[in-house]
Short mmCIF file of C-alpha atoms in Angstrom, two decimals:
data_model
loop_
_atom_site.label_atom_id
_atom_site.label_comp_id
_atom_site.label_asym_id
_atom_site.label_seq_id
_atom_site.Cartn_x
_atom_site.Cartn_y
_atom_site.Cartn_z
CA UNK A 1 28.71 145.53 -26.14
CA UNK A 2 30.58 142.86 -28.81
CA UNK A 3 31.56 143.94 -31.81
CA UNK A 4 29.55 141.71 -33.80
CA UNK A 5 26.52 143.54 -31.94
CA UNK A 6 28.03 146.38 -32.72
CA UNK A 7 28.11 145.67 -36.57
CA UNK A 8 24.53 144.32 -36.79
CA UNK A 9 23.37 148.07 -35.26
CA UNK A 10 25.43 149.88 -38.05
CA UNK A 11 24.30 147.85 -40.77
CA UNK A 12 20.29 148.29 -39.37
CA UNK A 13 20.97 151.44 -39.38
CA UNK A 14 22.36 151.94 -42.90
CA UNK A 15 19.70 149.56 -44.41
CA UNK A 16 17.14 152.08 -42.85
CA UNK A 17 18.14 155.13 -43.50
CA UNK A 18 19.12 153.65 -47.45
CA UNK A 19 15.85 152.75 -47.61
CA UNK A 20 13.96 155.93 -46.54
CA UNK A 21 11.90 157.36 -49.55
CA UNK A 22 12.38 160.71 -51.09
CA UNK A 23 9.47 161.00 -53.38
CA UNK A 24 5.82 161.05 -52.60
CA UNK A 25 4.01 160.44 -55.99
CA UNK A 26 0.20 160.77 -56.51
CA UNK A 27 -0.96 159.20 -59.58
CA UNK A 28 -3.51 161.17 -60.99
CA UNK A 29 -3.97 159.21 -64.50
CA UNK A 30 -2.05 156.16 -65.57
CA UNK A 31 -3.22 155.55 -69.31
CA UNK A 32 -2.34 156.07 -72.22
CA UNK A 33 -5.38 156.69 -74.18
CA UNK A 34 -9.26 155.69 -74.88
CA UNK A 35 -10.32 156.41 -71.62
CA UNK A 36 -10.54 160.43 -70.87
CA UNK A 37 -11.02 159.58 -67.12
CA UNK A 38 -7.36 157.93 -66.48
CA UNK A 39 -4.63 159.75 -68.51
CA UNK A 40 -1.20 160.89 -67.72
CA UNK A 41 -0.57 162.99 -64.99
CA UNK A 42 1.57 162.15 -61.67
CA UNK A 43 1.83 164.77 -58.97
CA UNK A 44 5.36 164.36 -57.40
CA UNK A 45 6.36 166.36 -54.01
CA UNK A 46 9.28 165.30 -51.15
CA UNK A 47 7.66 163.51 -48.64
CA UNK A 48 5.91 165.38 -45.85
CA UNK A 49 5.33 168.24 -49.02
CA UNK A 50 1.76 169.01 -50.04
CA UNK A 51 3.35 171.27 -52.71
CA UNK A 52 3.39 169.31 -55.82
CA UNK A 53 4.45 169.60 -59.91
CA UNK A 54 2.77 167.78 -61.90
CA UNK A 55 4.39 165.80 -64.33
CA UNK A 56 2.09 165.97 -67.84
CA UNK A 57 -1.91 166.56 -67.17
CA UNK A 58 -4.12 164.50 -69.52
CA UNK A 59 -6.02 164.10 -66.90
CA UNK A 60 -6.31 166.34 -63.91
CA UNK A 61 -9.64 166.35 -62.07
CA UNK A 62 -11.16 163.08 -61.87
CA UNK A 63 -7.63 162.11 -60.48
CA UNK A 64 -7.66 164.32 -57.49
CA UNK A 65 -11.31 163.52 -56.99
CA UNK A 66 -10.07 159.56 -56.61
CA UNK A 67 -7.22 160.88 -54.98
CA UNK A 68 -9.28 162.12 -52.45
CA UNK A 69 -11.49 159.45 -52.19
CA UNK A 70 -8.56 156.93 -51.73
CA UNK A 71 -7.31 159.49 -48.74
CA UNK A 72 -3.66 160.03 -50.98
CA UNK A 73 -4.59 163.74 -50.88
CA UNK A 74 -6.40 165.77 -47.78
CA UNK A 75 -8.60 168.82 -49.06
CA UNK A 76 -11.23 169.04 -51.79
CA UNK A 77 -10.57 169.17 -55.27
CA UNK A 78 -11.08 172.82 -55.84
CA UNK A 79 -8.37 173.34 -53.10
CA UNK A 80 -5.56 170.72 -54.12
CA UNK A 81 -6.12 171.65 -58.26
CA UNK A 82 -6.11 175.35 -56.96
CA UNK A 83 -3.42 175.86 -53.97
CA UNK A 84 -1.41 172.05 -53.72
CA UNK A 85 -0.44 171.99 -57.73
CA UNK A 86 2.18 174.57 -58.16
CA UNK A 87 3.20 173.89 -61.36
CA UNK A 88 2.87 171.26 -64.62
CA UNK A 89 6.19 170.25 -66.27
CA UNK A 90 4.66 168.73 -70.05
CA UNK A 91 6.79 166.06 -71.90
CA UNK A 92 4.77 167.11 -74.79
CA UNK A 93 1.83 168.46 -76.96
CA UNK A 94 -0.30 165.89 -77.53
CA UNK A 95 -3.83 166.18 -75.51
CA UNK A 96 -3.36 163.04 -73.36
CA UNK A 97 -0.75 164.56 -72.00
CA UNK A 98 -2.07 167.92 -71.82
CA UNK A 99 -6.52 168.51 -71.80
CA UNK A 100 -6.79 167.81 -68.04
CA UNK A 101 -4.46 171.67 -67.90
CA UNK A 102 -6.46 172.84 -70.56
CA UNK A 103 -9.90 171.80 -69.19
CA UNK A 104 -9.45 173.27 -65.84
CA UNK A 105 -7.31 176.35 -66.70
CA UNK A 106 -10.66 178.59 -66.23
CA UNK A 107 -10.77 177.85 -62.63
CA UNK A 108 -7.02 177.55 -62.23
CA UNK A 109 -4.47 179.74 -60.35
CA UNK A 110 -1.91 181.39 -61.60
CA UNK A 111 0.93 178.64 -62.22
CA UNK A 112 4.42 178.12 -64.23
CA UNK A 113 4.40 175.58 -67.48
CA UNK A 114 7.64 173.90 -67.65
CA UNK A 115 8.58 172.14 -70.67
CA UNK A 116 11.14 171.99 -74.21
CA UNK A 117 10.90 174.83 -76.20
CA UNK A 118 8.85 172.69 -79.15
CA UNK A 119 6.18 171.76 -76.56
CA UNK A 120 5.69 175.25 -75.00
CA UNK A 121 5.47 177.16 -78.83
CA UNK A 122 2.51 174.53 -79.64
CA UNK A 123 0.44 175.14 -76.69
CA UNK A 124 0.79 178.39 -76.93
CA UNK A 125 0.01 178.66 -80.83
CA UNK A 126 -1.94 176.17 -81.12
CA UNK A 127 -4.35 176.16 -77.56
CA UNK A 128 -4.19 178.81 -75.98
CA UNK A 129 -5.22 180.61 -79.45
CA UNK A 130 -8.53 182.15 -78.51
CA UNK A 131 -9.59 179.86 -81.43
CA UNK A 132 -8.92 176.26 -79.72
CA UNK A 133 -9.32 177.76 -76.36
CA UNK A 134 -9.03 181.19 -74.84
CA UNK A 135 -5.44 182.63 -74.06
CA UNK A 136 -4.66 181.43 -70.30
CA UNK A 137 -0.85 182.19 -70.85
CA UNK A 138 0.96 185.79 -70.07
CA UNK A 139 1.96 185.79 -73.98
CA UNK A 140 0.55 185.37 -77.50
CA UNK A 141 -2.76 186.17 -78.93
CA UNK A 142 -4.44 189.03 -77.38
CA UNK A 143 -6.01 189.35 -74.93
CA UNK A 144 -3.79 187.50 -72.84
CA UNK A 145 -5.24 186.30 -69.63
CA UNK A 146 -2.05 185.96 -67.97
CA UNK A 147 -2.70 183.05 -65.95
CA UNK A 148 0.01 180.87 -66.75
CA UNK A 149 3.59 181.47 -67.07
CA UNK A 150 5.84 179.36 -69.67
CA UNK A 151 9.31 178.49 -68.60
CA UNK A 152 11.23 176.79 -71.26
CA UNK A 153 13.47 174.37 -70.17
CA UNK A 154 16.61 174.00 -72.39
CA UNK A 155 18.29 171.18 -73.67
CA UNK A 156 21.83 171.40 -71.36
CA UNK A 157 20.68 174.16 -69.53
CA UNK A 158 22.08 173.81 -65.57
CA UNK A 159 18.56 172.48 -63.53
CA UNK A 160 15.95 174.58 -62.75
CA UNK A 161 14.20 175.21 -58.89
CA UNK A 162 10.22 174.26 -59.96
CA UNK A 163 8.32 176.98 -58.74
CA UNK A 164 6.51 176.79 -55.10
CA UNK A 165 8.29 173.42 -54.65
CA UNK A 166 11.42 172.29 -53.11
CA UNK A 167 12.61 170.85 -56.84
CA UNK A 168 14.73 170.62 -58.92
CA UNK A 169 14.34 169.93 -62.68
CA UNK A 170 16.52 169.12 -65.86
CA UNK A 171 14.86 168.63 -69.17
CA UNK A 172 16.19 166.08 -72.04
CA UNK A 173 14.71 165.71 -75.40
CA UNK A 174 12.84 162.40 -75.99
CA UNK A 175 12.22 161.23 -80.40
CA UNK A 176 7.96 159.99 -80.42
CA UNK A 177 7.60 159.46 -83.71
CA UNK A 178 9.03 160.53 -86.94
CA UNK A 179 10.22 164.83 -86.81
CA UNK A 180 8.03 164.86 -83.37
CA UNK A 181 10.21 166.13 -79.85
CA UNK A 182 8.66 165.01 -76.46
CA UNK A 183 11.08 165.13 -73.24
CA UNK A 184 12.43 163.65 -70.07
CA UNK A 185 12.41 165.34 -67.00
CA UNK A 186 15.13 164.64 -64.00
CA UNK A 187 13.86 165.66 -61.03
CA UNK A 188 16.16 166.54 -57.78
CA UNK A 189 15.30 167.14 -54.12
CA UNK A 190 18.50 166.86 -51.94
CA UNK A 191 20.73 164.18 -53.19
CA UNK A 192 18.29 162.15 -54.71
CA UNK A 193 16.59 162.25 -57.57
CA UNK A 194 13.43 160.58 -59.91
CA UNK A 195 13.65 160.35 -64.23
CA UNK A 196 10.61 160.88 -65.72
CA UNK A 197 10.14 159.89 -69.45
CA UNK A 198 7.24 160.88 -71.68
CA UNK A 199 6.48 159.13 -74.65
CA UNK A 200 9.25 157.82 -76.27
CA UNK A 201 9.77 155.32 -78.94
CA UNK A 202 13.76 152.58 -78.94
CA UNK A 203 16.45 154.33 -80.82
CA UNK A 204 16.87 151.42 -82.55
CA UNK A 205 12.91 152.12 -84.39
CA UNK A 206 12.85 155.66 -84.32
CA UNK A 207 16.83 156.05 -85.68
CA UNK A 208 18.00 158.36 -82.92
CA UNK A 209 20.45 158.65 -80.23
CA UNK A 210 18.00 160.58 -77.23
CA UNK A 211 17.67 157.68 -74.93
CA UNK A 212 21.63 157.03 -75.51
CA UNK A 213 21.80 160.42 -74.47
CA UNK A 214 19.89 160.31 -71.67
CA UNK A 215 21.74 157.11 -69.95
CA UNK A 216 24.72 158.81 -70.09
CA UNK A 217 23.76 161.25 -68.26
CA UNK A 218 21.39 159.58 -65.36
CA UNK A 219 24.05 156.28 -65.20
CA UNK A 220 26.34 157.92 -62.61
CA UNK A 221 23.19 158.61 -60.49
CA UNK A 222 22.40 154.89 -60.78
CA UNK A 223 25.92 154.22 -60.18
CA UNK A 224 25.74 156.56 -56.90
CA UNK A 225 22.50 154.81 -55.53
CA UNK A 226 20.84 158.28 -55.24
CA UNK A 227 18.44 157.65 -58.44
CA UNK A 228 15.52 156.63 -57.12
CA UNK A 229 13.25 155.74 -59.75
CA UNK A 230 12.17 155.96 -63.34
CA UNK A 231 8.72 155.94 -65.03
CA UNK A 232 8.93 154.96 -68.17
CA UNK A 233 6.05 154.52 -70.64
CA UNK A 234 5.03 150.87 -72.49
CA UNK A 235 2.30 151.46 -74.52
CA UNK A 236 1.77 148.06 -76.10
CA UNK A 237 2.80 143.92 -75.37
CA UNK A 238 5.31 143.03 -77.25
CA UNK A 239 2.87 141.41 -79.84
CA UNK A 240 3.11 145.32 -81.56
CA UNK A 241 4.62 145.43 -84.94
CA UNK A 242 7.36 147.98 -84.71
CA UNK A 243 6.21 149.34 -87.77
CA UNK A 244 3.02 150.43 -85.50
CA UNK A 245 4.49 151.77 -82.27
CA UNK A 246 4.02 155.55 -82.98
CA UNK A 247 7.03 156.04 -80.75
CA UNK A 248 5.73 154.15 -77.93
CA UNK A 249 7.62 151.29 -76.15
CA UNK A 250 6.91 147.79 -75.92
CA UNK A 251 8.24 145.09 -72.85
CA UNK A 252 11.00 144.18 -75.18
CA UNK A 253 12.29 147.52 -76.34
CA UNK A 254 12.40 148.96 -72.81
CA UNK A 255 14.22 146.16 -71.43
CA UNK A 256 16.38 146.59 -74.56
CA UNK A 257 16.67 150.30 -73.15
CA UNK A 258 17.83 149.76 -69.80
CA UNK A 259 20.37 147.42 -70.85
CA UNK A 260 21.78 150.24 -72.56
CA UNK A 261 21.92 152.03 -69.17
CA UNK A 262 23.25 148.75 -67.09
CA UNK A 263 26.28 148.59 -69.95
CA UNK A 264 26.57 152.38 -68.56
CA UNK A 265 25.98 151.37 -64.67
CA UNK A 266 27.36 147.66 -64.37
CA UNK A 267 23.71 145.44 -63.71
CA UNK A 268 24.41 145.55 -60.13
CA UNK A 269 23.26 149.10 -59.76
CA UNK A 270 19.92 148.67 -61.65
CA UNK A 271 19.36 145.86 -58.92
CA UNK A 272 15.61 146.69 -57.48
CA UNK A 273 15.62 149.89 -59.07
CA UNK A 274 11.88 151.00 -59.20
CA UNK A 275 10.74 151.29 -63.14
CA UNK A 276 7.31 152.68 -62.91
CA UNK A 277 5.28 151.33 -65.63
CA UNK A 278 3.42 154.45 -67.38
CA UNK A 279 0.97 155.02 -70.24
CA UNK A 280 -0.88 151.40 -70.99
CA UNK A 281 -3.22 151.18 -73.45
CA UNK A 282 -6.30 150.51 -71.21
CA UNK A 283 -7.33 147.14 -72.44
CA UNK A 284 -7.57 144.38 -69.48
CA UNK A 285 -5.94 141.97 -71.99
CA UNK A 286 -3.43 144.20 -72.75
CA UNK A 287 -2.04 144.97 -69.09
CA UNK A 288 -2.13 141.65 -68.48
CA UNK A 289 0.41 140.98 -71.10
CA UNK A 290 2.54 144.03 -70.69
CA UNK A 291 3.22 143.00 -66.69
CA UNK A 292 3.59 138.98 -67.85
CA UNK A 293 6.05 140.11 -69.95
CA UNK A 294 7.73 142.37 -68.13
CA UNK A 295 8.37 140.14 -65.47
CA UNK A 296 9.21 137.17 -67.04
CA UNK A 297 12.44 138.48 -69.18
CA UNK A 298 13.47 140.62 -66.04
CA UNK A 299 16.89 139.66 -66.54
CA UNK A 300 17.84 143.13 -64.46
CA UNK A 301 15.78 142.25 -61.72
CA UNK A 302 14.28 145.61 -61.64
CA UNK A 303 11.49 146.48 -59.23
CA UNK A 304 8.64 146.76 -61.64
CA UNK A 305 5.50 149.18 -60.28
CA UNK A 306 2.00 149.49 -61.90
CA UNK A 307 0.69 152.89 -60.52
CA UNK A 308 -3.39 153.34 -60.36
CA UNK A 309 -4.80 156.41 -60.22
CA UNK A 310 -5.44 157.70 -57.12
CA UNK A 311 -2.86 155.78 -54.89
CA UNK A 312 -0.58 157.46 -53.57
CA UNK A 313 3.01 155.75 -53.55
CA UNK A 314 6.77 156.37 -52.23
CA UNK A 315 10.41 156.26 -53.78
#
């Protein structure tokens, strides 16, 4: 055999096996508000996994019930909510991130809530109060119904194995809005790893250093090839005063971001990196505008996806 044959097999072979994906992710709501149907919540498992975390739950089972229907998920609803979701990691507090939990906690399982400190105090004190909603959690206002057990995830902390999956998970604090926390989570399995980001607003608006932060700390992944993704939210085309983003993102400001993390990385490395698109305001017009602009100042070229809800997709 020549050498040149030779070559071509190595290189096929390295361009497959670079190319195999990690990361099965099941979108269960994509939104980021009006409609109650379609709101934040991706279940994320290695692929060949059924065991899933769920990465925030606005909206939990109308997903799986499109899941289903779509074929991303095998079982019924009752079973995948029940038995396939071990555990919710919450970027933060506010209910389209968090009533699809809250709503089905009744019929629930017993499951571990991953999330900051900030995030895990409010749900507690402030849901699960026996005055918002009955006490699902193993602490707090008596009785406690010790359904759910909280996990705080600290700032710095070393990562932390997800319960009933094969994860890993880091938490980093995210500024949405003025004196208001949410969170990033980095999640591992193997060598390889995804970045999810709940809302967030620039630096540059909301006077912080948390997404500097965070791209110092993901950009030797990026640099390694073994980040595989990142969803990051943009709420609003970039039409949106930012005296009106409520710590949400436009096009503009998270291109603006992941320059920050290509002056880390070298632009090379972002090359094709997926950026899943997260938490639209659900207006046709509005999409429309987010992806047109998106794509046409993708100076990066990143790999831009726009998840639906219900199909399933890999990284």
């Amino acid at each position: 055999m020549s050498k040149l044959v030779v070559c071509l097999l190595l290189l096929l072979g390295h361009l497959a096996t670079a190319q195999q994906p990690d990361f099965r992710v099941v979108p269960l709501g994509v939104r980021g508000g009006l409609d109650e149907s379609n709101l934040s919540a991706y279940l994320v498992a290695p692929v060949g996994a059924i065991s899933y975390a769920c990465l925030d739950a606005g909206t939990i089972r109308a997903g799986v019930e499109k899941a289903v229907a779509q074929r991303a998920l095998p079982g019924t609803p009752d079973q995948i909510i029940r038995r396939q979701i071990k555990a919710y990691l919450l970027s933060h507090a506010h209910l389209d991130h968090m009533a699809g939990l809250l709503l089905n906690a009744p019929d629930d399982t017993s499951k571990t809530l991953y999330g900051l400190p900030s995030c895990l105090a409010i749900l507690q004190q402030h849901y699960f109060n026996w005055q918002s909603w009955p006490n699902f959690g193993t602490t707090g206002a008596a009785p406690t119904l010790g359904k759910y057990q909280y996990h705080p995830l600290l700032p710095g902390a070393p990562e932390t194995a997800v319960a009933g999956t094969a994860l890993l998970a880091r938490a980093f604090p995210l500024s949405h809005g003025p004196g208001y926390e949410s969170a990033a989570f980095l999640l591992r399995y193997g060598n390889n790893y995804l970045l999810y980001l709940g809302d967030t607003g620039p630096d540059a608006v909301e006077h912080s250093t948390r997404l500097a932060e965070l791209w110092q700390a993901v950009a030797p992944l990026a640099r390694a090839g073994t980040l595989r993704g990142i969803f990051m939210e943009v709420s609003y085309p970039n039409a949106q005063p930012d005296t009106q983003l409520f710590g949400h993102l436009t096009p503009h400001w998270l291109q603006q971001e992941l320059l920050v993390l290509a002056r880390l990385t070298g632009v090379g490395a972002l090359r094709n990196l997926p950026i899943v698109v997260t938490h639209s305001k659900p207006t046709a017009d509005n999409l429309i505008q987010i992806k047109q602009q998106l794509e046409t100042n993708n100076t990066l070229r990143l790999r831009f996806i726009f998840p639906e809800q219900g199909q399933a997709f890999a990284l």
